[in-house]
Amino acid sequence: MENRRSKRNPAAKPNSKDRISDLPEVIIQRILSSLEDTKFAARTSVLSKRWKNLWTSVSDLRFNTLYYSSPRSFEKFLLYALLRHHQNYEVRSLDLSIHYDDGHDTEQASSSDFDEVGLRDWALKYAIRHGVRFVSLRHRDDCRQFSAPLSALSGCGTLETLTLANFDISGLSSACFPFVTSLRIEDCDFRCFDVTESNFPNLSTFYLSGLGFNGAYDDSIGSVIEISGSKLVYLKIEGIDCDMVKLKLSAPNLQVLEYRESSGDGDFGWLCHFLDINLPSLQRANVLVYHGHYYQTDKLEEMLMKFFFGVRNAVSLTVCASSLEDLMEAGLLEHKTSPFSNLKSLKLLVEKEKRIGKNRGSPGAVEEIKSYLVSGTPLLQNVHVVIEERYWWEV
């Protein structure tokens, strides 16, 4: 009877093997590092004796207030985790998100007892001392008055990838990030802002989303943002405050440009004012600009044609038909030649929900827009054309 029980319950054997503990240490650390929050890594330490302190040597530190019951519990664990972290191990990445859902601990978060800036800076300094290469910092949506810790970040000689969300980044132009190759800026405010070879000399990938202007605005010149760099190969721009921002793009080796504008409700789309576009090596352009009727037709023609001319070297083009429908209905595409002379692939996105206008979304309208876009390509060059129907929220 006793032997039968032992067979049914291997854990009852005094010499049963702990298979978890037999995993190589590097695999255990990778498992712990991949969890959504370092708090969960600490909790899993009870799974095995060997795991007990391994969480203190994880290379990826993640702290997100959404996984904590209160600001106080978040602060307490973050301080505990950094104090327990093994001093001889590197910190490969730091992902710090301080934000709250509507109505969740908002008053507590605003309390003077919760020093989120102090916590952020302490965690960042610790990570920098331990050779951090990837940093992601996110504040609450209503905290853009906090300036990004640019001085500390620019002084990090190991930093390669940087994400900033919900900050004031006005000092970015005067800071220098010599080793950063990937930059992501989301929902930030600025007064002065450029990303060029002088402050990001090795930047290859740049994602810019939800940028807002918070300075004194001169309507005659607007707020000009320059994005340039000889090593930049991928650029994505979306959700820019188009009424306040004008852009200059110059990237001789850029391969991919993705540009998307939508208000989010599908009713309107905006196209930024591009003062200058110089992209001689462009291979792929995704231009997702929606309903151009936000502008007067002549203004839309001026802005859209200028933008198309700037990305004219693209070999592959994806574009929304709706951005050209107003020009087509006004007869402004007739007898015009497209600036695209290198096209080999064209994807034309057509909305499933038809908009106001007798020709919108009709096969004839789509065919006319397609004919215009390929009209600049030599006749002997075959352009692969795909017409794809989507709802606006699928684009």
mmCIF file of N, CA and C in Angstrom, residues 65-183:
data_model
loop_
_atom_site.group_PDB
_atom_site.id
_atom_site.type_symbol
_atom_site.label_atom_id
_atom_site.label_comp_id
_atom_site.label_asym_id
_atom_site.label_seq_id
_atom_site.Cartn_x
_atom_site.Cartn_y
_atom_site.Cartn_z
ATOM 1 N N THR A 65 2.762 50.586 -12.890
ATOM 2 C CA THR A 65 1.823 50.845 -11.795
ATOM 3 C C THR A 65 0.492 50.123 -11.959
ATOM 4 N N LEU A 66 0.142 49.721 -13.170
ATOM 5 C CA LEU A 66 -1.133 49.039 -13.388
ATOM 6 C C LEU A 66 -1.198 47.693 -12.675
ATOM 7 N N TYR A 67 -0.048 47.155 -12.294
ATOM 8 C CA TYR A 67 -0.023 45.857 -11.625
ATOM 9 C C TYR A 67 0.049 45.987 -10.103
ATOM 10 N N TYR A 68 -0.174 47.192 -9.592
ATOM 11 C CA TYR A 68 -0.072 47.418 -8.150
ATOM 12 C C TYR A 68 -1.366 48.040 -7.643
ATOM 13 N N SER A 69 -1.713 47.710 -6.414
ATOM 14 C CA SER A 69 -2.986 48.162 -5.850
ATOM 15 C C SER A 69 -2.987 49.638 -5.497
ATOM 16 N N SER A 70 -1.816 50.212 -5.289
ATOM 17 C CA SER A 70 -1.740 51.623 -4.899
ATOM 18 C C SER A 70 -0.359 52.167 -5.247
ATOM 19 N N PRO A 71 -0.231 53.481 -5.339
ATOM 20 C CA PRO A 71 1.093 54.074 -5.567
ATOM 21 C C PRO A 71 2.092 53.678 -4.491
ATOM 22 N N ARG A 72 1.594 53.548 -3.258
ATOM 23 C CA ARG A 72 2.494 53.191 -2.163
ATOM 24 C C ARG A 72 3.070 51.788 -2.352
ATOM 25 N N SER A 73 2.239 50.836 -2.772
ATOM 26 C CA SER A 73 2.740 49.470 -2.975
ATOM 27 C C SER A 73 3.717 49.420 -4.147
ATOM 28 N N PHE A 74 3.457 50.237 -5.164
ATOM 29 C CA PHE A 74 4.387 50.320 -6.300
ATOM 30 C C PHE A 74 5.735 50.864 -5.844
ATOM 31 N N GLU A 75 5.702 51.949 -5.106
ATOM 32 C CA GLU A 75 6.940 52.567 -4.621
ATOM 33 C C GLU A 75 7.715 51.603 -3.726
ATOM 34 N N LYS A 76 6.998 50.921 -2.856
ATOM 35 C CA LYS A 76 7.642 50.012 -1.910
ATOM 36 C C LYS A 76 8.360 48.878 -2.627
ATOM 37 N N PHE A 77 7.685 48.278 -3.629
ATOM 38 C CA PHE A 77 8.329 47.162 -4.314
ATOM 39 C C PHE A 77 9.474 47.633 -5.200
ATOM 40 N N LEU A 78 9.318 48.757 -5.877
ATOM 41 C CA LEU A 78 10.397 49.241 -6.742
ATOM 42 C C LEU A 78 11.676 49.467 -5.931
ATOM 43 N N LEU A 79 11.540 50.119 -4.787
ATOM 44 C CA LEU A 79 12.710 50.356 -3.940
ATOM 45 C C LEU A 79 13.305 49.035 -3.451
ATOM 46 N N TYR A 80 12.427 48.113 -3.057
ATOM 47 C CA TYR A 80 12.883 46.801 -2.583
ATOM 48 C C TYR A 80 13.625 46.050 -3.687
ATOM 49 N N ALA A 81 13.072 46.069 -4.902
ATOM 50 C CA ALA A 81 13.675 45.329 -6.010
ATOM 51 C C ALA A 81 15.050 45.875 -6.374
ATOM 52 N N LEU A 82 15.188 47.189 -6.381
ATOM 53 C CA LEU A 82 16.481 47.774 -6.736
ATOM 54 C C LEU A 82 17.519 47.531 -5.650
ATOM 55 N N LEU A 83 17.085 47.549 -4.395
ATOM 56 C CA LEU A 83 18.015 47.271 -3.302
ATOM 57 C C LEU A 83 18.450 45.809 -3.299
ATOM 58 N N ARG A 84 17.552 44.902 -3.729
ATOM 59 C CA ARG A 84 17.873 43.482 -3.755
ATOM 60 C C ARG A 84 18.610 43.059 -5.021
ATOM 61 N N HIS A 85 18.553 43.868 -6.065
ATOM 62 C CA HIS A 85 19.160 43.458 -7.333
ATOM 63 C C HIS A 85 20.660 43.242 -7.164
ATOM 64 N N HIS A 86 21.147 42.151 -7.721
ATOM 65 C CA HIS A 86 22.552 41.772 -7.567
ATOM 66 C C HIS A 86 23.456 42.808 -8.230
ATOM 67 N N GLN A 87 24.373 43.340 -7.454
ATOM 68 C CA GLN A 87 25.214 44.436 -7.930
ATOM 69 C C GLN A 87 26.170 44.037 -9.045
ATOM 70 N N ASN A 88 26.473 42.755 -9.162
ATOM 71 C CA ASN A 88 27.451 42.316 -10.162
ATOM 72 C C ASN A 88 26.826 41.968 -11.513
ATOM 73 N N TYR A 89 25.504 42.102 -11.633
ATOM 74 C CA TYR A 89 24.824 41.771 -12.886
ATOM 75 C C TYR A 89 24.405 43.046 -13.613
ATOM 76 N N GLU A 90 24.463 42.981 -14.932
ATOM 77 C CA GLU A 90 24.061 44.134 -15.725
ATOM 78 C C GLU A 90 22.540 44.280 -15.741
ATOM 79 N N VAL A 91 22.096 45.494 -16.019
ATOM 80 C CA VAL A 91 20.688 45.754 -16.305
ATOM 81 C C VAL A 91 20.605 46.009 -17.802
ATOM 82 N N ARG A 92 20.094 45.035 -18.535
ATOM 83 C CA ARG A 92 20.014 45.179 -19.988
ATOM 84 C C ARG A 92 18.955 46.190 -20.387
ATOM 85 N N SER A 93 17.792 46.155 -19.701
ATOM 86 C CA SER A 93 16.706 47.070 -20.046
ATOM 87 C C SER A 93 15.961 47.529 -18.805
ATOM 88 N N LEU A 94 15.433 48.746 -18.893
ATOM 89 C CA LEU A 94 14.563 49.304 -17.853
ATOM 90 C C LEU A 94 13.288 49.787 -18.524
ATOM 91 N N ASP A 95 12.155 49.223 -18.095
ATOM 92 C CA ASP A 95 10.841 49.616 -18.613
ATOM 93 C C ASP A 95 10.022 50.108 -17.429
ATOM 94 N N LEU A 96 9.826 51.425 -17.355
ATOM 95 C CA LEU A 96 9.157 52.037 -16.206
ATOM 96 C C LEU A 96 7.918 52.786 -16.683
ATOM 97 N N SER A 97 6.740 52.340 -16.235
ATOM 98 C CA SER A 97 5.471 52.961 -16.635
ATOM 99 C C SER A 97 4.723 53.413 -15.391
ATOM 100 N N ILE A 98 4.509 54.720 -15.286
ATOM 101 C CA ILE A 98 3.781 55.283 -14.151
ATOM 102 C C ILE A 98 2.517 55.931 -14.696
ATOM 103 N N HIS A 99 1.422 55.188 -14.660
ATOM 104 C CA HIS A 99 0.156 55.717 -15.152
ATOM 105 C C HIS A 99 -0.986 54.976 -14.467
ATOM 106 N N TYR A 100 -2.156 55.576 -14.521
ATOM 107 C CA TYR A 100 -3.309 55.026 -13.832
ATOM 108 C C TYR A 100 -4.528 55.093 -14.729
ATOM 109 N N ASP A 101 -5.412 54.123 -14.595
ATOM 110 C CA ASP A 101 -6.680 54.174 -15.310
ATOM 111 C C ASP A 101 -7.540 55.293 -14.738
ATOM 112 N N ASP A 102 -8.507 55.766 -15.527
ATOM 113 C CA ASP A 102 -9.409 56.816 -15.064
ATOM 114 C C ASP A 102 -10.078 56.388 -13.763
ATOM 115 N N GLY A 103 -9.938 57.250 -12.761
ATOM 116 C CA GLY A 103 -10.596 56.978 -11.494
ATOM 117 C C GLY A 103 -9.851 56.011 -10.603
ATOM 118 N N HIS A 104 -8.716 55.509 -11.024
ATOM 119 C CA HIS A 104 -7.980 54.526 -10.227
ATOM 120 C C HIS A 104 -6.779 55.181 -9.570
ATOM 121 N N ASP A 105 -6.913 55.453 -8.282
ATOM 122 C CA ASP A 105 -5.800 55.988 -7.498
ATOM 123 C C ASP A 105 -5.278 57.312 -8.033
ATOM 124 N N THR A 106 -6.114 58.067 -8.743
ATOM 125 C CA THR A 106 -5.640 59.330 -9.307
ATOM 126 C C THR A 106 -5.271 60.310 -8.209
ATOM 127 N N GLU A 107 -6.123 60.375 -7.159
ATOM 128 C CA GLU A 107 -5.843 61.303 -6.072
ATOM 129 C C GLU A 107 -4.590 60.886 -5.323
ATOM 130 N N GLN A 108 -4.440 59.574 -5.121
ATOM 131 C CA GLN A 108 -3.241 59.097 -4.437
ATOM 132 C C GLN A 108 -1.989 59.404 -5.246
ATOM 133 N N ALA A 109 -2.098 59.234 -6.579
ATOM 134 C CA ALA A 109 -0.944 59.462 -7.440
ATOM 135 C C ALA A 109 -0.524 60.910 -7.427
ATOM 136 N N SER A 110 -1.497 61.808 -7.193
ATOM 137 C CA SER A 110 -1.193 63.231 -7.188
ATOM 138 C C SER A 110 -0.692 63.698 -5.829
ATOM 139 N N SER A 111 -0.749 62.807 -4.864
ATOM 140 C CA SER A 111 -0.338 63.164 -3.519
ATOM 141 C C SER A 111 1.149 63.454 -3.457
ATOM 142 N N SER A 112 1.504 64.394 -2.585
ATOM 143 C CA SER A 112 2.917 64.742 -2.432
ATOM 144 C C SER A 112 3.715 63.587 -1.848
ATOM 145 N N ASP A 113 3.000 62.596 -1.259
ATOM 146 C CA ASP A 113 3.694 61.444 -0.692
ATOM 147 C C ASP A 113 4.246 60.522 -1.771
ATOM 148 N N PHE A 114 3.714 60.646 -2.997
ATOM 149 C CA PHE A 114 4.152 59.774 -4.083
ATOM 150 C C PHE A 114 5.027 60.580 -5.032
ATOM 151 N N ASP A 115 6.326 60.417 -4.886
ATOM 152 C CA ASP A 115 7.289 61.177 -5.689
ATOM 153 C C ASP A 115 7.665 60.360 -6.916
ATOM 154 N N GLU A 116 6.826 60.419 -7.958
ATOM 155 C CA GLU A 116 7.090 59.590 -9.129
ATOM 156 C C GLU A 116 8.335 60.033 -9.880
ATOM 157 N N VAL A 117 8.634 61.332 -9.870
ATOM 158 C CA VAL A 117 9.843 61.813 -10.540
ATOM 159 C C VAL A 117 11.081 61.305 -9.812
ATOM 160 N N GLY A 118 11.051 61.360 -8.488
ATOM 161 C CA GLY A 118 12.174 60.855 -7.711
ATOM 162 C C GLY A 118 12.389 59.367 -7.909
ATOM 163 N N LEU A 119 11.293 58.600 -7.931
ATOM 164 C CA LEU A 119 11.393 57.162 -8.177
ATOM 165 C C LEU A 119 11.974 56.881 -9.556
ATOM 166 N N ARG A 120 11.451 57.606 -10.535
ATOM 167 C CA ARG A 120 11.929 57.423 -11.915
ATOM 168 C C ARG A 120 13.416 57.693 -12.016
ATOM 169 N N ASP A 121 13.850 58.799 -11.439
ATOM 170 C CA ASP A 121 15.260 59.174 -11.540
ATOM 171 C C ASP A 121 16.156 58.188 -10.803
ATOM 172 N N TRP A 122 15.677 57.690 -9.672
ATOM 173 C CA TRP A 122 16.485 56.730 -8.914
ATOM 174 C C TRP A 122 16.634 55.431 -9.696
ATOM 175 N N ALA A 123 15.533 54.945 -10.253
ATOM 176 C CA ALA A 123 15.586 53.714 -11.046
ATOM 177 C C ALA A 123 16.477 53.896 -12.268
ATOM 178 N N LEU A 124 16.384 55.063 -12.897
ATOM 179 C CA LEU A 124 17.180 55.326 -14.092
ATOM 180 C C LEU A 124 18.668 55.382 -13.763
ATOM 181 N N LYS A 125 19.017 56.045 -12.684
ATOM 182 C CA LYS A 125 20.424 56.125 -12.296
ATOM 183 C C LYS A 125 20.987 54.738 -11.995
ATOM 184 N N TYR A 126 20.176 53.916 -11.322
ATOM 185 C CA TYR A 126 20.630 52.554 -11.029
ATOM 186 C C TYR A 126 20.888 51.792 -12.324
ATOM 187 N N ALA A 127 19.960 51.893 -13.269
ATOM 188 C CA ALA A 127 20.103 51.173 -14.535
ATOM 189 C C ALA A 127 21.312 51.666 -15.320
ATOM 190 N N ILE A 128 21.538 52.963 -15.325
ATOM 191 C CA ILE A 128 22.682 53.523 -16.054
ATOM 192 C C ILE A 128 23.995 53.029 -15.456
ATOM 193 N N ARG A 129 24.059 52.965 -14.137
ATOM 194 C CA ARG A 129 25.276 52.462 -13.479
ATOM 195 C C ARG A 129 25.556 51.012 -13.846
ATOM 196 N N HIS A 130 24.526 50.288 -14.240
ATOM 197 C CA HIS A 130 24.681 48.865 -14.555
ATOM 198 C C HIS A 130 24.605 48.595 -16.051
ATOM 199 N N GLY A 131 24.947 49.593 -16.852
ATOM 200 C CA GLY A 131 25.130 49.391 -18.286
ATOM 201 C C GLY A 131 23.868 49.191 -19.092
ATOM 202 N N VAL A 132 22.786 49.866 -18.740
ATOM 203 C CA VAL A 132 21.511 49.678 -19.431
ATOM 204 C C VAL A 132 21.627 50.049 -20.911
ATOM 205 N N ARG A 133 20.983 49.243 -21.775
ATOM 206 C CA ARG A 133 21.013 49.485 -23.228
ATOM 207 C C ARG A 133 19.653 49.874 -23.791
ATOM 208 N N PHE A 134 18.587 49.460 -23.106
ATOM 209 C CA PHE A 134 17.230 49.745 -23.583
ATOM 210 C C PHE A 134 16.447 50.413 -22.457
ATOM 211 N N VAL A 135 15.925 51.607 -22.712
ATOM 212 C CA VAL A 135 15.175 52.352 -21.699
ATOM 213 C C VAL A 135 13.825 52.765 -22.265
ATOM 214 N N SER A 136 12.764 52.479 -21.508
ATOM 215 C CA SER A 136 11.411 52.932 -21.846
ATOM 216 C C SER A 136 10.823 53.613 -20.623
ATOM 217 N N LEU A 137 10.483 54.903 -20.759
ATOM 218 C CA LEU A 137 9.920 55.682 -19.661
ATOM 219 C C LEU A 137 8.561 56.224 -20.085
ATOM 220 N N ARG A 138 7.537 55.923 -19.284
ATOM 221 C CA ARG A 138 6.179 56.383 -19.601
ATOM 222 C C ARG A 138 5.540 56.971 -18.353
ATOM 223 N N HIS A 139 5.034 58.209 -18.489
ATOM 224 C CA HIS A 139 4.297 58.840 -17.400
ATOM 225 C C HIS A 139 2.808 58.778 -17.674
ATOM 226 N N ARG A 140 2.024 59.221 -16.688
ATOM 227 C CA ARG A 140 0.580 59.313 -16.879
ATOM 228 C C ARG A 140 0.255 60.292 -17.994
ATOM 229 N N ASP A 141 -0.920 60.116 -18.607
ATOM 230 C CA ASP A 141 -1.315 60.952 -19.734
ATOM 231 C C ASP A 141 -1.395 62.428 -19.373
ATOM 232 N N ASP A 142 -1.671 62.732 -18.107
ATOM 233 C CA ASP A 142 -1.853 64.130 -17.719
ATOM 234 C C ASP A 142 -0.585 64.734 -17.137
ATOM 235 N N CYS A 143 0.554 64.089 -17.348
ATOM 236 C CA CYS A 143 1.787 64.548 -16.705
ATOM 237 C C CYS A 143 2.831 65.031 -17.698
ATOM 238 N N ARG A 144 2.392 65.619 -18.791
ATOM 239 C CA ARG A 144 3.363 66.087 -19.773
ATOM 240 C C ARG A 144 4.161 67.288 -19.270
ATOM 241 N N GLN A 145 3.748 67.842 -18.112
ATOM 242 C CA GLN A 145 4.531 68.956 -17.592
ATOM 243 C C GLN A 145 5.883 68.490 -17.075
ATOM 244 N N PHE A 146 6.049 67.180 -16.873
ATOM 245 C CA PHE A 146 7.333 66.661 -16.435
ATOM 246 C C PHE A 146 8.301 66.644 -17.609
ATOM 247 N N SER A 147 9.462 67.209 -17.405
ATOM 248 C CA SER A 147 10.488 67.183 -18.446
ATOM 249 C C SER A 147 11.162 65.817 -18.463
ATOM 250 N N ALA A 148 11.448 65.336 -19.646
ATOM 251 C CA ALA A 148 12.162 64.069 -19.768
ATOM 252 C C ALA A 148 13.562 64.215 -19.179
ATOM 253 N N PRO A 149 14.078 63.188 -18.514
ATOM 254 C CA PRO A 149 15.411 63.255 -17.894
ATOM 255 C C PRO A 149 16.517 63.150 -18.942
ATOM 256 N N LEU A 150 16.576 64.149 -19.813
ATOM 257 C CA LEU A 150 17.469 64.075 -20.970
ATOM 258 C C LEU A 150 18.938 64.128 -20.584
ATOM 259 N N SER A 151 19.257 64.882 -19.552
ATOM 260 C CA SER A 151 20.655 65.000 -19.142
ATOM 261 C C SER A 151 21.207 63.651 -18.691
ATOM 262 N N ALA A 152 20.448 62.950 -17.864
ATOM 263 C CA ALA A 152 20.890 61.632 -17.389
ATOM 264 C C ALA A 152 20.969 60.638 -18.538
ATOM 265 N N LEU A 153 19.982 60.676 -19.434
ATOM 266 C CA LEU A 153 19.947 59.728 -20.548
ATOM 267 C C LEU A 153 21.080 59.962 -21.536
ATOM 268 N N SER A 154 21.348 61.221 -21.839
ATOM 269 C CA SER A 154 22.399 61.517 -22.818
ATOM 270 C C SER A 154 23.780 61.194 -22.279
ATOM 271 N N GLY A 155 23.907 61.131 -20.966
ATOM 272 C CA GLY A 155 25.190 60.784 -20.373
ATOM 273 C C GLY A 155 25.436 59.295 -20.272
ATOM 274 N N CYS A 156 24.480 58.494 -20.745
ATOM 275 C CA CYS A 156 24.611 57.034 -20.669
ATOM 276 C C CYS A 156 25.352 56.523 -21.896
ATOM 277 N N GLY A 157 26.545 56.016 -21.701
ATOM 278 C CA GLY A 157 27.370 55.568 -22.814
ATOM 279 C C GLY A 157 26.998 54.218 -23.379
ATOM 280 N N THR A 158 26.016 53.536 -22.757
ATOM 281 C CA THR A 158 25.615 52.212 -23.242
ATOM 282 C C THR A 158 24.229 52.215 -23.885
ATOM 283 N N LEU A 159 23.526 53.336 -23.824
ATOM 284 C CA LEU A 159 22.135 53.395 -24.281
ATOM 285 C C LEU A 159 22.025 53.243 -25.795
ATOM 286 N N GLU A 160 21.197 52.271 -26.244
ATOM 287 C CA GLU A 160 21.002 52.009 -27.671
ATOM 288 C C GLU A 160 19.572 52.276 -28.135
ATOM 289 N N THR A 161 18.598 51.982 -27.276
ATOM 290 C CA THR A 161 17.187 52.135 -27.639
ATOM 291 C C THR A 161 16.482 52.951 -26.567
ATOM 292 N N LEU A 162 15.732 53.981 -26.993
ATOM 293 C CA LEU A 162 15.086 54.892 -26.049
ATOM 294 C C LEU A 162 13.630 55.108 -26.437
ATOM 295 N N THR A 163 12.727 54.955 -25.455
ATOM 296 C CA THR A 163 11.308 55.261 -25.627
ATOM 297 C C THR A 163 10.892 56.267 -24.569
ATOM 298 N N LEU A 164 10.250 57.359 -24.996
ATOM 299 C CA LEU A 164 9.738 58.383 -24.090
ATOM 300 C C LEU A 164 8.266 58.612 -24.407
ATOM 301 N N ALA A 165 7.407 58.580 -23.377
ATOM 302 C CA ALA A 165 5.974 58.786 -23.584
ATOM 303 C C ALA A 165 5.421 59.721 -22.519
ATOM 304 N N ASN A 166 4.653 60.731 -22.966
ATOM 305 C CA ASN A 166 3.993 61.697 -22.084
ATOM 306 C C ASN A 166 4.994 62.531 -21.283
ATOM 307 N N PHE A 167 5.922 63.138 -21.993
ATOM 308 C CA PHE A 167 6.894 64.047 -21.404
ATOM 309 C C PHE A 167 6.894 65.365 -22.169
ATOM 310 N N ASP A 168 7.511 66.360 -21.562
ATOM 311 C CA ASP A 168 7.919 67.554 -22.292
ATOM 312 C C ASP A 168 9.352 67.287 -22.753
ATOM 313 N N ILE A 169 9.560 67.292 -24.066
ATOM 314 C CA ILE A 169 10.880 66.944 -24.618
ATOM 315 C C ILE A 169 11.548 68.162 -25.256
ATOM 316 N N SER A 170 11.250 69.350 -24.727
ATOM 317 C CA SER A 170 11.739 70.579 -25.352
ATOM 318 C C SER A 170 13.256 70.657 -25.411
ATOM 319 N N GLY A 171 13.947 69.990 -24.514
ATOM 320 C CA GLY A 171 15.405 70.071 -24.506
ATOM 321 C C GLY A 171 16.103 69.039 -25.362
ATOM 322 N N LEU A 172 15.347 68.288 -26.146
ATOM 323 C CA LEU A 172 15.944 67.180 -26.900
ATOM 324 C C LEU A 172 16.973 67.653 -27.919
ATOM 325 N N SER A 173 16.734 68.814 -28.515
ATOM 326 C CA SER A 173 17.635 69.302 -29.565
ATOM 327 C C SER A 173 19.033 69.594 -29.044
ATOM 328 N N SER A 174 19.130 69.998 -27.783
ATOM 329 C CA SER A 174 20.433 70.368 -27.233
ATOM 330 C C SER A 174 21.140 69.205 -26.545
ATOM 331 N N ALA A 175 20.477 68.064 -26.434
ATOM 332 C CA ALA A 175 21.109 66.878 -25.845
ATOM 333 C C ALA A 175 21.718 66.031 -26.952
ATOM 334 N N CYS A 176 22.674 65.179 -26.587
ATOM 335 C CA CYS A 176 23.329 64.327 -27.583
ATOM 336 C C CYS A 176 23.293 62.875 -27.125
ATOM 337 N N PHE A 177 22.874 62.000 -28.034
ATOM 338 C CA PHE A 177 22.765 60.571 -27.746
ATOM 339 C C PHE A 177 23.608 59.817 -28.772
ATOM 340 N N PRO A 178 24.911 59.739 -28.553
ATOM 341 C CA PRO A 178 25.823 59.237 -29.592
ATOM 342 C C PRO A 178 25.659 57.770 -29.948
ATOM 343 N N PHE A 179 25.074 56.959 -29.050
ATOM 344 C CA PHE A 179 25.006 55.518 -29.306
ATOM 345 C C PHE A 179 23.584 55.013 -29.547
ATOM 346 N N VAL A 180 22.602 55.890 -29.481
ATOM 347 C CA VAL A 180 21.211 55.474 -29.678
ATOM 348 C C VAL A 180 20.958 55.186 -31.152
ATOM 349 N N THR A 181 20.470 53.988 -31.441
ATOM 350 C CA THR A 181 20.145 53.603 -32.820
ATOM 351 C C THR A 181 18.642 53.544 -33.062
ATOM 352 N N SER A 182 17.850 53.450 -31.990
ATOM 353 C CA SER A 182 16.395 53.368 -32.129
ATOM 354 C C SER A 182 15.735 54.319 -31.139
ATOM 355 N N LEU A 183 14.841 55.182 -31.655
ATOM 356 C CA LEU A 183 14.175 56.196 -30.830
ATOM 357 C C LEU A 183 12.674 56.126 -31.059
#
